[in-house]
Amino acid sequence: MPQDTKSIVKAIANGEEVGSHIHKALDDVDPILSVENFNLHYGEKQALFNNNMVIPSMQITALIGPSGCGKSTLLRSVNRMNDLIDIVRISGDMKLNGESIYDPNVDVIELRKRMGMVFQKPNPFPMSIFENVVYPLRISGERNKARLEEVCERSLRKAAIWDEVKDRLDENALGMSGGQQQRLCIARAIASDPEVLLMDEPCSALDPIATGKIEELIHELKGSYTVLIVTHNMQQAARASDFTAFMYLGRLIEYGPTSDIFTNPHLHDTGEYVSGRFG
Amino acid sequence: MSDTQSAKKGLGGAALFYYGEPMVWLTGSALVLCVLMILGFLAYILWMGMSTFWPRDLTEYQLKNNAVISGEVHIEESYELPEGAFGNLSTEIQKELQPIITNGNSDRIMVRTCNYDVSGTHFDWIDANLITKQSDPEWLCFMERLSKKPFIGYPQAFVIDGQVSVEGSKETWDALHKVLAEVQSRFKKRRALEKHALGDLRHEETDARMYAIEVMLESGEDSAEHKAALDAYESAKARISKDSQVILGEIDALKLENSKYQIRMQTGDGKTLEIPVAEIVRIYAPNRAGLFSKTGVYLSRWWEFLTDDPRQANSQGGIWPALFGTVVMTLLMTMFVVPFGVIAALYMREYAKKGPLLSTVRIAINNLAGVPSIVFGVFGLGFICYIVGDWVDQTFYPAHVHEALPVFKKGGILWAACTLALLTLPVVIVATEEALSAVPNSMREGSYGCGASKWQTIWRIVLPRSLPGILTGTILAMARGAGEVAPLMLVGAVKMAAELPTDPSASFMHLGFHIYDLSYHSQDSEAAKPMVFTTTLLLIVMVAVLNIIAIRLRNKLNKRFNIQTF
């Protein structure tokens, strides 16, 4: 397919409406999450413009784009973390397994329990490794020790950190290295068997070796979890994800299978961005 | 290197300022000055406080006018002779001293002579030129007495039942020490009976009377219930008075036994005085005592100071009630102020909407910290004691109101703690708010991301994480509360409390008020001065101990929460 050479960057600068270019491959996926006409304002400033996309189930979807393009904002809108910011207003909706996320009757706390979230900076809680992992169960009132221990071991194994910490589960989590802390946070995010795992640049605060381990881990999670990951790192998106969405200034520009986006993008701007010539 | 030099040259005189060295010296020396002042102050208090109880040597001076003065030397200084100095001495002596009078300058010493009941003075100034002979007599004794000022003199004779039993200093000393311990233990027993046994009976009597009045108020004066209650009261009263008689009999027997022994003391200038042995708290002859027995006296004085009641308008004896009152009041205050302060700060930081209202509240709280403490005292008296206290009395103590005996409608340790809690509230709120805002937002988000509610996040993540900061606020509040005096004068601190404040409505003694009272309200300020220093030292030590405990606790928590992440 020939590349569309018309510059979307220029079109946006000229104030033109631009649509999203969504690949055909996404028409027949099994969606777990769908974004419908989603707009978001921080006070007066609009951060997301009429986003429409579907996230395929049990696949890894990466959100890429230059700084300030709204990819983190979009991710945080999925589990309504933006509710915590007073000045945020939204319109449009998102649906998780067909159920509305932004319906006024939705219990935000129950909604967040159905998703796991991993943040940019590792943020373990000031408590033992064990308590960190079972935190989502604790807040749901789980007291059965055997069940807690079972979940702890399973989550830590899935997060590929069990062998490193199994002998010091009672130690404070803040004493671990940065990479270990981030894997602990992933273990915590998957402890309650979430339907979607949201990752907000999970490797940006880590050294290359720790980054490699996390990427490997993300790869292993494929098939058991739906992962939506925001990343700054093009190689990471290329290596780890199945689908990639390119965003620019709050608009979804191009969305398709990762291999296509990186080797055969339909839009000229996408090609420029993934090859590092702009952004 | 060369760059630096040229820069210096180029800037000329401004170079020094450019590199900031003068500012380093200025700020550094300001800090050193502050530290030196604090250390100097602490060292002075420590030295004066620690040395008070050390037994000083006693010196006897014979003067040109044949007077004899004996006592502890407190001050030696040179002074300018006033007009008409030595005017009360004979003309011969005046003639002899003429060169000094003409010169106009001389030296003098201040001797603590004690013996107020014999001589009418506590202290004497002696001009050094009047002294003809100076000695340290072996048997000159320092005697601390229960109800009177100390006495300095020689033991002369020991008297039993009005009959001289032995004479001579050493013999009297030995005879005295044979009976002193048992006399003192009898006295302690007597005091315990007076204080506890009689006190309990008094309380019992009051309770019974109040119950009868309560029944009367409820069922009417002529009701059967009231009659029954009155009968019960009468019988209780009869039993109590019988019990009191028994105890009073015991006390009289102890008194009688103790009054058998007297010691006859002679002052340096030959006057004699018979002193009941029961009056003696402590007697020692410093000039013949070695280091070991002096240390014994020193420690026994400290022990008495820390564990005993005050004597003689608080200028002697111990400060145990004040120490107890201060600690209990401070702990009560902490129990009130910390939960309230933390809850208020939590609401302001975690729940309240940011806006002009919140800013106003915050400014108001900060202003509250600047309000003079006496204003809190007035508020405590006017609102807590007279309005809240009145309501408590009307509701729970109708009989006491009927008899015009206020229970809570007056100053007391509970109301004092409430007043000080109000005073220290801003400290706790500000410190807690700061600690809450120091909790990284990423931790809050992590918790919300796991599906925790706001309160779960606060309770499980935010509060534990800000505990060290909250403790810092608590430390500051405790230090402030323990040292505060002005408001306490209005809401319950008293010069002398008969009982320890084990009841929330009771008046109490307080170290800070004790210091104030000793400094300004004692008739013999020189004698009270050492006590002021020792009490000040104790107050500082107490605040320091409270702080050290809290700081250690905080460090322990800090270790748990603030491990370096990378």
Coordinates of N, CA and C in Angstrom, one line a residue, chain B residues 325-523:
Chain B
G325 N 2.6 15.7 88.6 CA 1.6 16.5 88.0 C 1.9 16.9 86.6
T326 N 3.2 17.3 86.4 CA 3.7 17.7 85.0 C 3.6 16.5 84.1
V327 N 4.1 15.4 84.5 CA 4.1 14.2 83.5 C 2.7 13.8 83.2
V328 N 1.8 13.7 84.2 CA 0.4 13.2 84.0 C -0.3 14.2 83.1
M329 N -0.1 15.5 83.4 CA -0.8 16.6 82.6 C -0.3 16.5 81.1
T330 N 1.0 16.4 80.9 CA 1.6 16.4 79.6 C 1.0 15.2 78.8
L331 N 1.0 14.0 79.5 CA 0.5 12.8 78.8 C -1.0 12.9 78.4
L332 N -1.8 13.5 79.4 CA -3.2 13.7 79.1 C -3.3 14.6 77.9
M333 N -2.6 15.7 77.9 CA -2.6 16.7 76.8 C -2.3 16.0 75.5
T334 N -1.3 15.2 75.5 CA -0.9 14.5 74.3 C -2.0 13.6 73.8
M335 N -2.6 12.9 74.7 CA -3.7 12.0 74.3 C -4.9 12.8 73.7
F336 N -5.1 14.0 74.1 CA -6.1 14.8 73.5 C -5.7 15.4 72.2
V337 N -4.5 16.0 72.1 CA -4.1 16.8 71.0 C -3.7 16.0 69.8
V338 N -3.1 14.8 70.0 CA -2.7 14.1 68.8 C -3.8 13.6 67.9
P339 N -4.8 12.9 68.5 CA -5.9 12.5 67.6 C -6.6 13.6 66.9
F340 N -6.9 14.7 67.7 CA -7.6 15.8 67.1 C -6.8 16.5 66.0
G341 N -5.5 16.7 66.3 CA -4.7 17.4 65.3 C -4.5 16.6 64.1
V342 N -4.3 15.3 64.2 CA -4.1 14.4 63.1 C -5.4 14.3 62.2
I343 N -6.5 14.2 62.9 CA -7.8 14.2 62.1 C -8.0 15.5 61.4
A344 N -7.8 16.6 62.1 CA -8.0 17.9 61.4 C -7.1 18.0 60.2
A345 N -5.8 17.6 60.4 CA -4.9 17.7 59.3 C -5.2 16.8 58.1
L346 N -5.7 15.6 58.5 CA -6.1 14.6 57.4 C -7.2 15.2 56.6
Y347 N -8.2 15.8 57.3 CA -9.3 16.4 56.5 C -8.8 17.5 55.6
M348 N -8.0 18.4 56.1 CA -7.5 19.5 55.4 C -6.7 19.1 54.2
R349 N -5.8 18.1 54.4 CA -4.9 17.7 53.3 C -5.5 16.7 52.3
E350 N -6.4 15.8 52.8 CA -6.8 14.7 51.9 C -8.2 14.9 51.4
Y351 N -9.1 15.6 52.2 CA -10.5 15.6 51.7 C -10.9 17.0 51.3
A352 N -10.5 18.0 52.0 CA -11.1 19.4 51.8 C -10.7 19.9 50.3
K353 N -11.7 20.6 49.8 CA -11.4 21.2 48.4 C -10.6 22.4 48.6
K354 N -9.6 22.5 47.7 CA -8.7 23.7 47.8 C -9.5 24.9 47.4
G355 N -9.3 26.0 48.2 CA -10.0 27.2 47.8 C -9.8 28.2 48.9
P356 N -10.5 29.3 48.8 CA -10.3 30.4 49.8 C -10.7 30.0 51.2
L357 N -11.7 29.1 51.4 CA -12.1 28.7 52.7 C -11.0 27.9 53.4
L358 N -10.4 27.0 52.6 CA -9.3 26.2 53.2 C -8.1 27.1 53.6
S359 N -7.8 28.0 52.7 CA -6.7 29.0 53.0 C -7.0 29.7 54.3
T360 N -8.2 30.2 54.4 CA -8.6 31.0 55.6 C -8.4 30.1 56.9
V361 N -8.9 28.9 56.8 CA -8.7 28.0 57.9 C -7.3 27.8 58.3
R362 N -6.5 27.6 57.2 CA -5.0 27.4 57.5 C -4.4 28.6 58.1
I363 N -4.7 29.7 57.6 CA -4.2 31.0 58.2 C -4.6 31.1 59.7
A364 N -5.9 30.8 59.9 CA -6.4 30.9 61.3 C -5.6 30.0 62.2
I365 N -5.3 28.8 61.7 CA -4.6 27.8 62.6 C -3.2 28.3 62.9
N366 N -2.6 28.9 61.8 CA -1.2 29.4 62.1 C -1.3 30.6 63.0
N367 N -2.3 31.4 62.9 CA -2.4 32.5 63.9 C -2.7 32.0 65.3
L368 N -3.4 30.9 65.4 CA -3.6 30.3 66.7 C -2.3 30.0 67.4
A369 N -1.3 29.6 66.6 CA 0.0 29.3 67.2 C 0.6 30.6 67.8
G370 N 0.2 31.8 67.3 CA 0.9 33.0 67.8 C 0.1 33.7 68.9
V371 N -1.0 33.1 69.3 CA -1.8 33.8 70.3 C -1.1 33.6 71.7
P372 N -1.0 34.7 72.5 CA -0.3 34.5 73.8 C -0.9 33.4 74.6
S373 N -0.1 32.7 75.3 CA -0.6 31.5 76.0 C -1.6 31.9 77.1
I374 N -1.5 33.1 77.7 CA -2.4 33.4 78.8 C -3.8 33.5 78.3
V375 N -3.9 33.9 77.0 CA -5.3 34.0 76.4 C -5.9 32.6 76.4
F376 N -5.2 31.6 76.1 CA -5.7 30.3 76.2 C -6.1 29.9 77.6
G377 N -5.3 30.5 78.6 CA -5.7 30.2 80.0 C -7.0 30.9 80.3
V378 N -7.2 32.1 79.8 CA -8.5 32.8 80.1 C -9.6 32.0 79.4
F379 N -9.4 31.6 78.2 CA -10.4 30.8 77.5 C -10.7 29.5 78.3
G380 N -9.7 28.8 78.7 CA -9.8 27.6 79.5 C -10.7 27.8 80.7
L381 N -10.4 28.9 81.4 CA -11.1 29.2 82.7 C -12.5 29.6 82.3
G382 N -12.7 30.5 81.4 CA -14.0 31.0 81.1 C -14.9 30.0 80.4
F383 N -14.4 29.3 79.4 CA -15.2 28.3 78.7 C -15.2 26.9 79.3
I384 N -14.0 26.4 79.4 CA -13.9 24.9 79.8 C -14.3 24.8 81.2
C385 N -13.7 25.6 82.1 CA -14.0 25.4 83.6 C -15.5 25.8 83.9
Y386 N -15.8 27.1 83.5 CA -17.0 27.7 84.0 C -18.3 27.3 83.2
I387 N -18.1 26.9 81.9 CA -19.3 26.5 81.1 C -19.4 25.0 81.0
V388 N -18.3 24.4 80.4 CA -18.3 22.9 80.3 C -18.4 22.3 81.7
G389 N -17.5 22.8 82.6 CA -17.4 22.3 84.0 C -18.8 22.4 84.7
D390 N -19.4 23.6 84.5 CA -20.7 23.8 85.1 C -21.7 22.8 84.6
W391 N -21.7 22.5 83.3 CA -22.6 21.6 82.7 C -22.4 20.2 83.3
V392 N -21.1 19.8 83.4 CA -20.8 18.5 84.0 C -21.3 18.4 85.4
D393 N -21.1 19.5 86.2 CA -21.5 19.4 87.6 C -23.0 19.4 87.6
Q394 N -23.7 20.2 86.8 CA -25.2 20.2 86.9 C -25.7 18.8 86.5
T395 N -25.1 18.1 85.6 CA -25.6 16.9 85.1 C -25.2 15.7 86.0
F396 N -24.0 15.7 86.4 CA -23.5 14.5 87.2 C -23.4 14.7 88.7
Y397 N -23.3 15.9 89.1 CA -23.0 16.1 90.5 C -24.1 17.1 91.1
P398 N -25.4 16.8 91.0 CA -26.4 17.7 91.5 C -26.2 18.0 93.0
A399 N -25.8 17.0 93.8 CA -25.7 17.2 95.2 C -24.5 18.2 95.5
H400 N -23.4 18.1 94.8 CA -22.3 19.0 95.0 C -22.7 20.4 94.6
V401 N -23.5 20.6 93.6 CA -24.0 21.9 93.2 C -24.9 22.5 94.3
H402 N -25.8 21.6 94.8 CA -26.6 22.0 95.9 C -25.8 22.5 97.1
E403 N -24.7 21.9 97.4 CA -23.9 22.3 98.5 C -22.9 23.3 98.2
A404 N -22.9 23.8 96.9 CA -21.9 24.8 96.5 C -20.5 24.3 96.6
L405 N -20.3 23.0 96.2 CA -19.0 22.4 96.2 C -18.7 22.1 94.8
P406 N -18.0 22.9 94.0 CA -17.8 22.6 92.6 C -16.8 21.4 92.5
V407 N -17.1 20.5 91.5 CA -16.2 19.4 91.3 C -15.4 19.7 90.0
F408 N -16.2 19.8 88.9 CA -15.5 20.2 87.6 C -15.6 21.6 87.3
K409 N -16.4 22.4 88.1 CA -16.5 23.8 87.7 C -15.4 24.6 88.4
K410 N -14.2 24.1 88.2 CA -13.0 24.8 88.8 C -11.8 24.3 88.0
G411 N -10.7 24.9 88.2 CA -9.5 24.4 87.6 C -9.2 22.9 88.0
G412 N -8.6 22.1 87.1 CA -8.2 20.8 87.5 C -7.3 20.2 86.4
I413 N -6.8 19.1 86.6 CA -5.8 18.5 85.7 C -6.4 18.2 84.4
L414 N -7.6 17.8 84.3 CA -8.3 17.5 83.1 C -8.5 18.7 82.2
W415 N -9.0 19.8 82.9 CA -9.2 21.0 82.1 C -7.9 21.7 81.7
A416 N -6.9 21.5 82.6 CA -5.6 22.1 82.2 C -5.0 21.4 81.0
A417 N -5.2 20.0 80.9 CA -4.7 19.3 79.8 C -5.5 19.7 78.5
C418 N -6.8 19.9 78.7 CA -7.6 20.3 77.5 C -7.1 21.7 77.0
T419 N -6.9 22.6 78.0 CA -6.5 24.0 77.6 C -5.1 23.9 76.8
L420 N -4.2 23.1 77.4 CA -2.9 23.0 76.7 C -3.0 22.3 75.4
A421 N -4.0 21.3 75.3 CA -4.2 20.6 74.0 C -4.6 21.6 72.9
L422 N -5.5 22.5 73.3 CA -5.9 23.6 72.4 C -4.7 24.5 72.0
L423 N -3.9 24.8 73.0 CA -2.7 25.6 72.7 C -1.7 25.0 71.8
T424 N -1.5 23.6 71.9 CA -0.5 23.0 71.1 C -1.1 22.4 69.8
L425 N -2.4 22.5 69.6 CA -3.1 22.0 68.4 C -2.5 22.4 67.1
P426 N -2.2 23.7 67.0 CA -1.6 24.2 65.7 C -0.3 23.4 65.4
V427 N 0.5 23.2 66.4 CA 1.8 22.5 66.2 C 1.6 21.2 65.6
V428 N 0.6 20.4 66.1 CA 0.4 19.1 65.6 C -0.2 19.1 64.2
I429 N -1.1 20.1 64.0 CA -1.8 20.1 62.7 C -0.8 20.5 61.6
V430 N 0.0 21.5 61.9 CA 1.0 21.9 60.9 C 2.0 20.8 60.5
A431 N 2.5 20.2 61.6 CA 3.5 19.1 61.4 C 2.9 17.9 60.6
T432 N 1.6 17.6 61.0 CA 1.0 16.5 60.3 C 0.7 16.8 58.9
E433 N 0.2 18.0 58.6 CA 0.0 18.4 57.2 C 1.2 18.3 56.4
E434 N 2.3 18.7 57.0 CA 3.6 18.6 56.2 C 4.0 17.2 56.0
A435 N 3.8 16.3 57.0 CA 4.1 14.9 56.8 C 3.2 14.3 55.7
L436 N 1.9 14.7 55.7 CA 1.0 14.1 54.8 C 1.4 14.5 53.4
S437 N 1.8 15.8 53.2 CA 2.1 16.2 51.9 C 3.4 15.7 51.4
A438 N 4.2 15.2 52.3 CA 5.5 14.6 51.9 C 5.4 13.2 51.5
V439 N 4.2 12.6 51.6 CA 4.0 11.2 51.1 C 3.9 11.3 49.6
P440 N 4.8 10.5 48.9 CA 4.8 10.7 47.5 C 3.5 10.3 46.8
N441 N 3.1 11.1 45.9 CA 1.8 10.9 45.2 C 1.8 9.5 44.5
S442 N 3.0 9.0 44.1 CA 3.1 7.8 43.4 C 2.5 6.6 44.3
M443 N 2.8 6.8 45.6 CA 2.3 5.7 46.5 C 0.8 5.7 46.6
R444 N 0.2 7.0 46.7 CA -1.3 7.1 46.7 C -1.8 6.5 45.4
E445 N -1.2 6.8 44.2 CA -1.7 6.3 43.0 C -1.6 4.8 42.9
G446 N -0.5 4.3 43.4 CA -0.3 2.8 43.4 C -1.5 2.2 44.2
S447 N -1.8 2.8 45.3 CA -2.9 2.2 46.1 C -4.2 2.3 45.4
Y448 N -4.5 3.5 44.8 CA -5.8 3.6 44.1 C -5.8 2.7 42.9
G449 N -4.7 2.5 42.3 CA -4.6 1.6 41.1 C -4.9 0.2 41.5
C450 N -4.7 -0.2 42.7 CA -5.0 -1.6 43.2 C -6.5 -1.7 43.5
G451 N -7.2 -0.6 43.4 CA -8.6 -0.6 43.7 C -8.9 -0.3 45.2
A452 N -8.0 0.5 45.8 CA -8.3 0.8 47.2 C -9.1 2.1 47.3
S453 N -10.0 2.2 48.3 CA -10.8 3.4 48.5 C -9.9 4.5 49.1
K454 N -10.4 5.6 49.2 CA -9.6 6.8 49.7 C -9.2 6.5 51.2
W455 N -10.2 6.0 52.0 CA -9.9 5.8 53.4 C -8.9 4.6 53.5
Q456 N -9.0 3.6 52.7 CA -8.0 2.5 52.7 C -6.6 3.0 52.4
T457 N -6.6 3.9 51.4 CA -5.3 4.4 51.0 C -4.7 5.2 52.2
I458 N -5.5 6.0 52.8 CA -5.1 6.9 53.9 C -4.6 6.0 55.1
W459 N -5.4 5.0 55.4 CA -5.2 4.2 56.6 C -4.0 3.3 56.4
R460 N -3.9 2.7 55.2 CA -2.8 1.7 55.0 C -1.5 2.2 54.5
I461 N -1.6 3.3 53.7 CA -0.4 3.8 53.1 C 0.0 5.2 53.6
V462 N -0.9 6.1 53.6 CA -0.5 7.5 53.9 C -0.2 7.7 55.4
L463 N -1.0 7.2 56.3 CA -0.8 7.4 57.7 C 0.5 6.7 58.2
P464 N 0.7 5.4 57.8 CA 1.9 4.8 58.3 C 3.2 5.5 57.8
R465 N 3.1 6.0 56.5 CA 4.2 6.6 55.9 C 4.5 8.0 56.6
S466 N 3.5 8.7 57.1 CA 3.7 10.0 57.6 C 3.8 9.9 59.1
L467 N 3.8 8.7 59.7 CA 3.9 8.6 61.2 C 5.2 9.3 61.7
P468 N 6.4 9.2 61.1 CA 7.5 9.9 61.7 C 7.3 11.4 61.8
G469 N 6.7 12.0 60.8 CA 6.4 13.4 60.8 C 5.4 13.7 61.9
I470 N 4.4 12.9 62.0 CA 3.4 13.2 63.0 C 4.0 13.1 64.4
L471 N 4.9 12.1 64.6 CA 5.6 12.0 65.9 C 6.5 13.3 66.1
T472 N 7.1 13.8 65.1 CA 7.8 15.1 65.3 C 6.9 16.1 65.8
G473 N 5.7 16.3 65.2 CA 4.8 17.2 65.7 C 4.4 17.0 67.2
T474 N 4.3 15.7 67.5 CA 3.9 15.3 68.9 C 5.0 15.8 69.9
I475 N 6.3 15.5 69.4 CA 7.4 15.9 70.3 C 7.4 17.4 70.6
L476 N 7.2 18.2 69.5 CA 7.2 19.6 69.6 C 6.1 20.0 70.6
A477 N 4.9 19.4 70.4 CA 3.7 19.8 71.2 C 4.0 19.4 72.7
M478 N 4.6 18.3 72.9 CA 4.9 17.9 74.3 C 5.8 18.8 74.9
A479 N 6.9 19.1 74.2 CA 7.9 20.0 74.8 C 7.3 21.4 75.1
R480 N 6.5 21.9 74.2 CA 5.8 23.1 74.4 C 4.8 23.0 75.6
G481 N 4.1 22.0 75.6 CA 3.1 21.8 76.7 C 3.7 21.6 78.1
A482 N 4.8 20.9 78.1 CA 5.4 20.6 79.4 C 6.0 21.9 80.0
G483 N 6.4 22.8 79.2 CA 7.1 24.0 79.7 C 6.2 25.2 79.9
E484 N 4.9 25.0 79.5 CA 4.0 26.2 79.6 C 3.5 26.4 81.0
V485 N 3.5 27.7 81.4 CA 3.1 27.9 82.8 C 1.8 28.9 82.9
A486 N 1.9 29.9 82.1 CA 0.9 31.0 82.2 C -0.5 30.5 82.2
P487 N -1.0 29.7 81.2 CA -2.4 29.3 81.2 C -2.7 28.4 82.4
L488 N -1.7 27.6 82.9 CA -2.0 26.7 84.0 C -2.4 27.4 85.3
M489 N -1.8 28.6 85.5 CA -2.2 29.4 86.7 C -3.7 29.6 86.8
L490 N -4.3 29.7 85.6 CA -5.8 30.0 85.7 C -6.6 28.7 85.7
V491 N -6.0 27.6 85.2 CA -6.9 26.4 85.1 C -6.5 25.2 86.0
G492 N -5.8 25.5 87.1 CA -5.7 24.4 88.0 C -4.3 24.1 88.6
A493 N -3.2 24.7 88.2 CA -2.0 24.5 88.8 C -2.0 25.3 90.2
V494 N -1.6 24.6 91.2 CA -1.6 25.3 92.5 C -0.2 25.2 93.2
K495 N 0.0 26.1 94.2 CA 1.3 26.1 94.9 C 1.5 24.8 95.7
M496 N 0.4 24.3 96.3 CA 0.6 23.2 97.1 C -0.7 22.3 97.0
A497 N -0.6 21.1 96.5 CA -1.7 20.2 96.4 C -1.6 19.2 97.5
A498 N -2.6 18.9 98.2 CA -2.6 18.0 99.3 C -2.4 16.6 98.8
E499 N -3.0 16.3 97.7 CA -2.9 14.9 97.2 C -2.4 14.9 95.7
L500 N -1.9 13.8 95.3 CA -1.5 13.6 93.9 C -2.7 13.6 93.1
P501 N -2.6 14.2 91.8 CA -3.9 14.4 91.0 C -4.3 13.1 90.3
T502 N -4.8 12.1 91.1 CA -5.2 10.9 90.5 C -6.7 10.9 90.1
D503 N -7.3 12.1 90.4 CA -8.7 12.3 90.0 C -8.7 13.4 89.0
P504 N -9.5 13.2 87.9 CA -9.4 14.2 86.8 C -9.8 15.7 87.2
S505 N -10.5 15.8 88.3 CA -11.0 17.1 88.7 C -10.0 17.8 89.6
A506 N -8.9 17.0 90.0 CA -8.1 17.5 91.1 C -7.1 18.6 90.6
S507 N -6.9 19.5 91.6 CA -5.8 20.5 91.3 C -4.5 19.8 91.3
F508 N -3.5 20.4 90.8 CA -2.2 19.7 90.7 C -1.0 20.7 90.8
M509 N 0.1 20.1 91.1 CA 1.3 20.9 91.1 C 2.1 20.7 89.8
H510 N 2.8 21.7 89.4 CA 3.5 21.7 88.1 C 4.9 22.3 88.2
L511 N 5.8 21.7 87.5 CA 7.2 22.1 87.7 C 7.4 23.6 87.3
G512 N 6.8 24.0 86.1 CA 7.0 25.3 85.7 C 6.4 26.3 86.7
F513 N 5.2 26.0 87.2 CA 4.6 26.9 88.1 C 5.4 26.9 89.4
H514 N 6.0 25.8 89.8 CA 6.8 25.6 91.0 C 8.0 26.6 90.9
I515 N 8.6 26.6 89.7 CA 9.8 27.5 89.5 C 9.3 29.0 89.7
Y516 N 8.2 29.3 89.0 CA 7.7 30.7 89.1 C 7.4 31.0 90.6
D517 N 6.8 30.1 91.3 CA 6.4 30.4 92.7 C 7.6 30.5 93.6
L518 N 8.6 29.7 93.4 CA 9.8 29.8 94.2 C 10.5 31.1 93.9
S519 N 10.6 31.5 92.6 CA 11.4 32.6 92.3 C 10.8 33.9 92.8
Y520 N 9.5 34.0 92.8 CA 8.8 35.3 93.1 C 8.0 35.3 94.4
H521 N 7.6 34.2 94.8 CA 6.7 34.2 96.0 C 7.2 33.5 97.2
S522 N 8.5 33.4 97.4 CA 8.9 32.9 98.6 C 9.6 33.9 99.5
Q523 N 9.4 33.9 100.8 CA 9.8 35.0 101.6 C 11.3 35.0 101.8

